[in-house]
């Protein structure tokens, strides 16, 4: 999008430079590259690129089941979700650094966690979301973070239990027509615990989320790192042949208020930098 003319290229590079190191723009930033993927014991969704970029705003898009991404309607498609089985792991590079910032979690994880609708299609959560069947897709995984892609800080096993929600004003959690809907912001953390949704209807849940798109948010303050550019999720075997654990990842985002500079400029950006240097040199002559 920034490659049409030397003039446009200059603007793009200047924008990147101005935005560094902190980028407070409204648009959320996401994981941008798969560094490693080991599926583990799974035969499903072997498509790690599905975890890059932002979640699609509609689940089942293009099918008769198309409906907005909501706490009752998470993604399930192979082009949206990557799965880890037991022994699996995925390492992702973020597009920009998450800068450790007091007072806010920095990194959001969007999975296929969903809340079962006790009154379909109204969208009403059960009174106790810890009961079996009251939710689906909630899984644990080991989370590690890194400032350089080589040295890792272990944040332990996290329960990724927060659903996603793509629009702030949808009257139905399943509606297929997105006309007039306001997209939620994947760069806005929230403070909701899973229990906060208990017994609530869709309208109340929307209020709890505000402009946030949900997700499970992780605070980096305890890591001792000043910034994080890589994340790794791992699912250990439970050494039980009768169970088959899995973990499903949709996307990873960075809080807009904690978004730093580019992790590693892609080759095209380096090329643009050379172009800009050339332009500036020409102007000085
Ligand atoms: Ca923090
Ligand atoms: Ca995805």
mmCIF file of C-alpha atoms and ligand atoms in Angstrom:
data_model
loop_
_atom_site.group_PDB
_atom_site.id
_atom_site.type_symbol
_atom_site.label_atom_id
_atom_site.label_comp_id
_atom_site.label_asym_id
_atom_site.label_seq_id
_atom_site.Cartn_x
_atom_site.Cartn_y
_atom_site.Cartn_z
ATOM 1 C CA UNK A 1 0.000 0.000 0.000
ATOM 2 C CA UNK A 2 2.989 2.270 0.443
ATOM 3 C CA UNK A 3 4.826 1.339 -2.715
ATOM 4 C CA UNK A 4 3.060 3.242 -5.474
ATOM 5 C CA UNK A 5 5.381 6.168 -5.986
ATOM 6 C CA UNK A 6 8.570 7.545 -4.500
ATOM 7 C CA UNK A 7 6.537 10.440 -3.096
ATOM 8 C CA UNK A 8 4.111 8.150 -1.280
ATOM 9 C CA UNK A 9 7.013 6.022 -0.075
ATOM 10 C CA UNK A 10 8.588 9.022 1.579
ATOM 11 C CA UNK A 11 5.380 9.788 3.421
ATOM 12 C CA UNK A 12 5.091 6.198 4.601
ATOM 13 C CA UNK A 13 8.613 6.131 5.987
ATOM 14 C CA UNK A 14 8.202 9.489 7.671
ATOM 15 C CA UNK A 15 5.017 8.169 9.282
ATOM 16 C CA UNK A 16 6.865 5.110 10.560
ATOM 17 C CA UNK A 17 9.682 7.221 11.971
ATOM 18 C CA UNK A 18 7.301 9.637 13.673
ATOM 19 C CA UNK A 19 5.349 6.770 15.232
ATOM 20 C CA UNK A 20 8.462 5.277 16.803
ATOM 21 C CA UNK A 21 9.002 4.353 19.582
ATOM 22 C CA UNK A 22 5.452 4.764 20.839
ATOM 23 C CA UNK A 23 2.528 4.469 18.484
ATOM 24 C CA UNK A 24 -0.733 5.689 19.962
ATOM 25 C CA UNK A 25 -2.746 5.260 16.780
ATOM 26 C CA UNK A 26 -6.204 3.768 17.143
ATOM 27 C CA UNK A 27 -5.631 0.771 14.896
ATOM 28 C CA UNK A 28 -4.483 -2.281 16.799
ATOM 29 C CA UNK A 29 -1.314 -4.119 15.842
ATOM 30 C CA UNK A 30 -0.943 -7.880 15.752
ATOM 31 C CA UNK A 31 1.481 -10.751 15.294
ATOM 32 C CA UNK A 32 3.062 -10.541 11.862
ATOM 33 C CA UNK A 33 5.238 -13.627 11.387
ATOM 34 C CA UNK A 34 5.331 -17.298 12.338
ATOM 35 C CA UNK A 35 8.812 -18.084 13.668
ATOM 36 C CA UNK A 36 8.112 -21.725 14.515
ATOM 37 C CA UNK A 37 5.173 -24.097 14.683
ATOM 38 C CA UNK A 38 5.124 -27.591 16.105
ATOM 39 C CA UNK A 39 1.538 -28.900 15.915
ATOM 40 C CA UNK A 40 1.973 -31.658 18.471
ATOM 41 C CA UNK A 41 -0.675 -34.357 18.598
ATOM 42 C CA UNK A 42 -3.301 -32.856 16.342
ATOM 43 C CA UNK A 43 -4.441 -33.256 12.783
ATOM 44 C CA UNK A 44 -6.554 -30.113 12.734
ATOM 45 C CA UNK A 45 -5.966 -26.603 11.504
ATOM 46 C CA UNK A 46 -2.300 -26.974 10.633
ATOM 47 C CA UNK A 47 -2.168 -23.412 9.416
ATOM 48 C CA UNK A 48 -0.087 -21.243 11.769
ATOM 49 C CA UNK A 49 -0.562 -18.152 9.573
ATOM 50 C CA UNK A 50 -4.164 -18.142 10.838
ATOM 51 C CA UNK A 51 -2.801 -16.583 14.052
ATOM 52 C CA UNK A 52 -1.351 -13.564 12.209
ATOM 53 C CA UNK A 53 -3.150 -10.286 11.808
ATOM 54 C CA UNK A 54 -6.504 -9.506 13.310
ATOM 55 C CA UNK A 55 -9.377 -11.943 13.709
ATOM 56 C CA UNK A 56 -11.974 -11.835 10.972
ATOM 57 C CA UNK A 57 -14.960 -9.823 12.144
ATOM 58 C CA UNK A 58 -17.421 -12.472 10.970
ATOM 59 C CA UNK A 59 -17.242 -16.150 11.936
ATOM 60 C CA UNK A 60 -18.136 -18.585 9.190
ATOM 61 C CA UNK A 61 -17.962 -15.834 6.605
ATOM 62 C CA UNK A 62 -19.263 -16.944 3.238
ATOM 63 C CA UNK A 63 -21.233 -19.846 4.724
ATOM 64 C CA UNK A 64 -24.897 -20.115 5.681
ATOM 65 C CA UNK A 65 -23.717 -19.908 9.303
ATOM 66 C CA UNK A 66 -22.049 -16.521 8.906
ATOM 67 C CA UNK A 67 -22.417 -14.401 12.042
ATOM 68 C CA UNK A 68 -20.440 -11.722 13.809
ATOM 69 C CA UNK A 69 -17.526 -12.728 16.012
ATOM 70 C CA UNK A 70 -19.018 -12.520 19.514
ATOM 71 C CA UNK A 71 -18.629 -14.211 22.914
ATOM 72 C CA UNK A 72 -21.280 -16.710 21.799
ATOM 73 C CA UNK A 73 -19.848 -17.117 18.311
ATOM 74 C CA UNK A 74 -16.057 -17.548 18.168
ATOM 75 C CA UNK A 75 -14.057 -18.519 15.119
ATOM 76 C CA UNK A 76 -13.681 -22.183 14.227
ATOM 77 C CA UNK A 77 -12.434 -22.008 10.643
ATOM 78 C CA UNK A 78 -9.037 -23.375 9.647
ATOM 79 C CA UNK A 79 -8.073 -20.062 8.051
ATOM 80 C CA UNK A 80 -8.822 -18.213 11.312
ATOM 81 C CA UNK A 81 -7.617 -20.575 14.048
ATOM 82 C CA UNK A 82 -4.404 -22.524 14.522
ATOM 83 C CA UNK A 83 -4.438 -25.522 16.817
ATOM 84 C CA UNK A 84 -1.818 -26.957 19.130
ATOM 85 C CA UNK A 85 -2.120 -30.533 20.308
ATOM 86 C CA UNK A 86 -0.244 -32.049 23.229
ATOM 87 C CA UNK A 87 3.470 -31.393 22.778
ATOM 88 C CA UNK A 88 2.730 -28.550 20.357
ATOM 89 C CA UNK A 89 4.010 -24.990 20.369
ATOM 90 C CA UNK A 90 3.880 -21.855 18.269
ATOM 91 C CA UNK A 91 6.305 -18.931 18.245
ATOM 92 C CA UNK A 92 5.119 -15.646 16.769
ATOM 93 C CA UNK A 93 6.834 -12.356 16.043
ATOM 94 C CA UNK A 94 4.808 -9.250 16.767
ATOM 95 C CA UNK A 95 4.668 -6.479 14.189
ATOM 96 C CA UNK A 96 5.623 -3.899 16.837
ATOM 97 C CA UNK A 97 7.100 -4.164 20.282
ATOM 98 C CA UNK A 98 4.755 -4.312 23.247
ATOM 99 C CA UNK A 99 6.365 -1.774 25.588
ATOM 100 C CA UNK A 100 6.080 -2.684 29.270
ATOM 101 C CA UNK A 101 3.773 -0.003 30.653
ATOM 102 C CA UNK A 102 2.576 0.462 34.224
ATOM 103 C CA UNK A 103 -1.170 0.396 34.648
ATOM 104 C CA UNK A 104 -2.119 -1.630 31.592
ATOM 105 C CA UNK A 105 -1.773 -5.156 30.299
ATOM 106 C CA UNK A 106 0.205 -5.044 27.089
ATOM 107 C CA UNK A 107 -0.607 -8.142 25.023
ATOM 108 C CA UNK A 108 -4.026 -9.567 24.165
ATOM 109 C CA UNK A 109 -4.635 -13.199 23.179
ATOM 110 C CA UNK A 110 -7.684 -14.093 21.143
ATOM 111 C CA UNK A 111 -8.667 -17.767 21.097
ATOM 112 C CA UNK A 112 -11.792 -19.755 20.284
ATOM 113 C CA UNK A 113 -13.087 -19.370 23.854
ATOM 114 C CA UNK A 114 -16.854 -19.035 23.801
ATOM 115 C CA UNK A 115 -19.820 -18.808 26.154
ATOM 116 C CA UNK A 116 -22.705 -21.226 25.671
ATOM 117 C CA UNK A 117 -26.008 -19.531 24.963
ATOM 118 C CA UNK A 118 -28.625 -20.704 27.470
ATOM 119 C CA UNK A 119 -31.393 -18.983 25.506
ATOM 120 C CA UNK A 120 -30.403 -19.174 21.851
ATOM 121 C CA UNK A 121 -30.465 -16.909 19.920
ATOM 122 C CA UNK A 122 -30.901 -14.237 22.578
ATOM 123 C CA UNK A 123 -27.389 -14.583 23.965
ATOM 124 C CA UNK A 124 -27.628 -15.268 27.694
ATOM 125 C CA UNK A 125 -24.758 -16.751 29.690
ATOM 126 C CA UNK A 126 -25.252 -19.428 32.331
ATOM 127 C CA UNK A 127 -25.190 -18.497 35.996
ATOM 128 C CA UNK A 128 -21.993 -20.462 36.677
ATOM 129 C CA UNK A 129 -19.484 -20.320 33.837
ATOM 130 C CA UNK A 130 -17.168 -22.765 35.576
ATOM 131 C CA UNK A 131 -19.637 -25.610 35.032
ATOM 132 C CA UNK A 132 -18.918 -28.073 32.205
ATOM 133 C CA UNK A 133 -20.708 -26.984 29.039
ATOM 134 C CA UNK A 134 -21.265 -23.405 30.215
ATOM 135 C CA UNK A 135 -18.330 -22.395 28.048
ATOM 136 C CA UNK A 136 -16.341 -24.004 25.259
ATOM 137 C CA UNK A 137 -12.843 -23.598 23.848
ATOM 138 C CA UNK A 138 -11.287 -22.430 27.124
ATOM 139 C CA UNK A 139 -7.818 -23.960 27.347
ATOM 140 C CA UNK A 140 -4.576 -23.559 29.247
ATOM 141 C CA UNK A 141 -1.188 -23.066 27.649
ATOM 142 C CA UNK A 142 2.299 -22.131 28.760
ATOM 143 C CA UNK A 143 3.203 -18.593 27.761
ATOM 144 C CA UNK A 144 6.715 -17.278 27.224
ATOM 145 C CA UNK A 145 7.715 -13.834 26.010
ATOM 146 C CA UNK A 146 10.946 -12.472 24.581
ATOM 147 C CA UNK A 147 12.535 -9.117 23.831
ATOM 148 C CA UNK A 148 14.946 -10.522 21.241
ATOM 149 C CA UNK A 149 13.459 -13.782 19.981
ATOM 150 C CA UNK A 150 16.259 -15.759 21.639
ATOM 151 C CA UNK A 151 15.967 -15.330 25.418
ATOM 152 C CA UNK A 152 12.619 -16.204 26.963
ATOM 153 C CA UNK A 153 10.758 -15.275 30.141
ATOM 154 C CA UNK A 154 8.341 -17.941 31.359
ATOM 155 C CA UNK A 155 4.998 -16.510 32.482
ATOM 156 C CA UNK A 156 3.667 -19.913 33.460
ATOM 157 C CA UNK A 157 0.486 -21.678 32.492
ATOM 158 C CA UNK A 158 -2.265 -19.245 31.621
ATOM 159 C CA UNK A 159 -5.983 -20.005 31.320
ATOM 160 C CA UNK A 160 -7.100 -18.245 28.170
ATOM 161 C CA UNK A 161 -10.751 -17.853 29.115
ATOM 162 C CA UNK A 162 -11.820 -14.531 27.629
ATOM 163 C CA UNK A 163 -14.060 -14.502 24.545
ATOM 164 C CA UNK A 164 -13.706 -12.159 21.572
ATOM 165 C CA UNK A 165 -16.251 -9.607 20.407
ATOM 166 C CA UNK A 166 -15.900 -7.827 17.078
ATOM 167 C CA UNK A 167 -18.600 -5.133 17.258
ATOM 168 C CA UNK A 168 -19.725 -2.730 19.963
ATOM 169 C CA UNK A 169 -23.333 -2.182 18.921
ATOM 170 C CA UNK A 170 -24.690 -5.425 17.465
ATOM 171 C CA UNK A 171 -28.221 -6.171 18.640
ATOM 172 C CA UNK A 172 -27.730 -9.921 18.141
ATOM 173 C CA UNK A 173 -24.542 -11.883 18.947
ATOM 174 C CA UNK A 174 -25.069 -13.878 15.752
ATOM 175 C CA UNK A 175 -26.202 -11.300 13.223
ATOM 176 C CA UNK A 176 -24.869 -11.787 9.720
ATOM 177 C CA UNK A 177 -25.484 -8.317 8.315
ATOM 178 C CA UNK A 178 -22.752 -5.993 9.570
ATOM 179 C CA UNK A 179 -24.243 -2.853 8.029
ATOM 180 C CA UNK A 180 -24.120 -0.029 10.565
ATOM 181 C CA UNK A 181 -22.073 -2.001 13.064
ATOM 182 C CA UNK A 182 -19.168 -0.300 14.845
ATOM 183 C CA UNK A 183 -16.003 -2.452 15.012
ATOM 184 C CA UNK A 184 -14.601 -3.038 18.489
ATOM 185 C CA UNK A 185 -10.917 -2.244 19.082
ATOM 186 C CA UNK A 186 -8.507 -5.172 19.438
ATOM 187 C CA UNK A 187 -5.970 -2.744 20.944
ATOM 188 C CA UNK A 188 -8.079 -1.921 24.005
ATOM 189 C CA UNK A 189 -7.608 -4.197 27.047
ATOM 190 C CA UNK A 190 -10.428 -4.812 29.520
ATOM 191 C CA UNK A 191 -10.633 -5.864 33.149
ATOM 192 C CA UNK A 192 -13.430 -8.425 32.881
ATOM 193 C CA UNK A 193 -13.062 -11.816 34.504
ATOM 194 C CA UNK A 194 -15.000 -14.744 33.048
ATOM 195 C CA UNK A 195 -17.336 -14.715 36.072
ATOM 196 C CA UNK A 196 -18.353 -11.140 35.252
ATOM 197 C CA UNK A 197 -20.361 -12.492 32.312
ATOM 198 C CA UNK A 198 -22.242 -15.020 34.459
ATOM 199 C CA UNK A 199 -26.011 -14.852 34.029
ATOM 200 C CA UNK A 200 -25.734 -11.790 31.818
ATOM 201 C CA UNK A 201 -27.450 -11.126 28.539
ATOM 202 C CA UNK A 202 -25.777 -9.933 25.360
ATOM 203 C CA UNK A 203 -26.587 -6.279 25.922
ATOM 204 C CA UNK A 204 -25.009 -6.327 29.403
ATOM 205 C CA UNK A 205 -21.926 -8.104 28.054
ATOM 206 C CA UNK A 206 -21.514 -5.453 25.380
ATOM 207 C CA UNK A 207 -21.599 -2.860 28.136
ATOM 208 C CA UNK A 208 -18.928 -4.727 30.100
ATOM 209 C CA UNK A 209 -16.662 -4.822 27.051
ATOM 210 C CA UNK A 210 -17.162 -1.209 25.988
ATOM 211 C CA UNK A 211 -15.019 -0.591 22.916
ATOM 212 C CA UNK A 212 -12.725 -3.537 23.672
ATOM 213 C CA UNK A 213 -12.800 -6.596 21.411
ATOM 214 C CA UNK A 214 -12.272 -8.834 24.458
ATOM 215 C CA UNK A 215 -9.448 -11.358 24.614
ATOM 216 C CA UNK A 216 -7.242 -12.533 27.479
ATOM 217 C CA UNK A 217 -4.769 -9.777 28.356
ATOM 218 C CA UNK A 218 -1.325 -10.313 29.820
ATOM 219 C CA UNK A 219 0.614 -7.801 31.892
ATOM 220 C CA UNK A 220 4.359 -7.634 31.251
ATOM 221 C CA UNK A 221 5.280 -5.707 34.414
ATOM 222 C CA UNK A 222 6.551 -8.842 36.192
ATOM 223 C CA UNK A 223 8.783 -9.954 33.317
ATOM 224 C CA UNK A 224 11.671 -7.570 33.948
ATOM 225 C CA UNK A 225 11.661 -6.886 30.201
ATOM 226 C CA UNK A 226 11.248 -3.350 28.919
ATOM 227 C CA UNK A 227 9.529 -4.627 25.806
ATOM 228 C CA UNK A 228 8.397 -7.818 24.103
ATOM 229 C CA UNK A 229 8.547 -8.606 20.405
ATOM 230 C CA UNK A 230 7.992 -12.372 20.403
ATOM 231 C CA UNK A 231 5.595 -14.740 22.143
ATOM 232 C CA UNK A 232 5.587 -18.534 22.445
ATOM 233 C CA UNK A 233 2.664 -20.719 23.470
ATOM 234 C CA UNK A 234 3.199 -24.367 24.358
ATOM 235 C CA UNK A 235 0.890 -27.198 25.318
ATOM 236 C CA UNK A 236 2.509 -29.978 27.338
ATOM 237 C CA UNK A 237 1.357 -33.575 27.209
ATOM 238 C CA UNK A 238 -0.733 -34.603 30.205
ATOM 239 C CA UNK A 239 0.674 -38.129 29.860
ATOM 240 C CA UNK A 240 -2.841 -39.530 29.765
ATOM 241 C CA UNK A 241 -3.724 -41.560 26.676
ATOM 242 C CA UNK A 242 -7.426 -41.113 27.325
ATOM 243 C CA UNK A 243 -7.405 -37.347 26.993
ATOM 244 C CA UNK A 244 -6.462 -35.196 24.063
ATOM 245 C CA UNK A 245 -5.728 -31.622 25.082
ATOM 246 C CA UNK A 246 -5.699 -28.851 22.530
ATOM 247 C CA UNK A 247 -5.241 -25.115 22.363
ATOM 248 C CA UNK A 248 -6.603 -22.868 19.644
ATOM 249 C CA UNK A 249 -5.228 -19.439 18.819
ATOM 250 C CA UNK A 250 -6.938 -16.831 16.665
ATOM 251 C CA UNK A 251 -4.742 -13.744 17.092
ATOM 252 C CA UNK A 252 -2.325 -11.811 19.309
ATOM 253 C CA UNK A 253 -2.635 -8.043 19.659
ATOM 254 C CA UNK A 254 -0.718 -5.248 21.350
ATOM 255 C CA UNK A 255 -2.444 -2.636 23.503
ATOM 256 C CA UNK A 256 -2.537 0.630 21.579
ATOM 257 C CA UNK A 257 -1.287 2.475 24.674
ATOM 258 C CA UNK A 258 1.757 0.181 24.870
ATOM 259 C CA UNK A 259 2.680 -0.165 21.202
ATOM 260 C CA UNK A 260 6.309 0.541 20.365
ATOM 261 C CA UNK A 261 8.540 0.509 17.320
ATOM 262 C CA UNK A 262 8.725 -2.066 14.561
ATOM 263 C CA UNK A 263 10.158 -5.383 15.747
ATOM 264 C CA UNK A 264 12.200 -6.029 12.610
ATOM 265 C CA UNK A 265 11.691 -4.011 9.473
ATOM 266 C CA UNK A 266 10.627 -6.271 6.666
ATOM 267 C CA UNK A 267 12.799 -6.252 3.533
ATOM 268 C CA UNK A 268 10.318 -4.007 1.723
ATOM 269 C CA UNK A 269 10.593 -1.448 4.521
ATOM 270 C CA UNK A 270 14.378 -1.527 4.379
ATOM 271 C CA UNK A 271 14.104 -0.937 0.641
ATOM 272 C CA UNK A 272 11.801 2.003 1.320
ATOM 273 C CA UNK A 273 14.278 3.441 3.806
ATOM 274 C CA UNK A 274 16.938 3.417 1.097
ATOM 275 C CA UNK A 275 14.491 5.111 -1.228
ATOM 276 C CA UNK A 276 13.771 7.802 1.348
ATOM 277 C CA UNK A 277 17.466 8.344 2.026
ATOM 278 C CA UNK A 278 17.905 8.830 -1.692
ATOM 279 C CA UNK A 279 15.000 11.279 -1.856
ATOM 280 C CA UNK A 280 16.301 13.335 1.056
ATOM 281 C CA UNK A 281 19.789 13.407 -0.430
ATOM 282 C CA UNK A 282 18.365 14.620 -3.727
ATOM 283 C CA UNK A 283 16.394 17.377 -2.004
ATOM 284 C CA UNK A 284 19.465 18.650 -0.185
ATOM 285 C CA UNK A 285 21.357 19.090 -3.443
HETATM 286 CA CA1 LIG B 1 1.708 -3.431 32.355
HETATM 287 CA CA1 LIG B 2 -6.938 -15.625 13.251
#
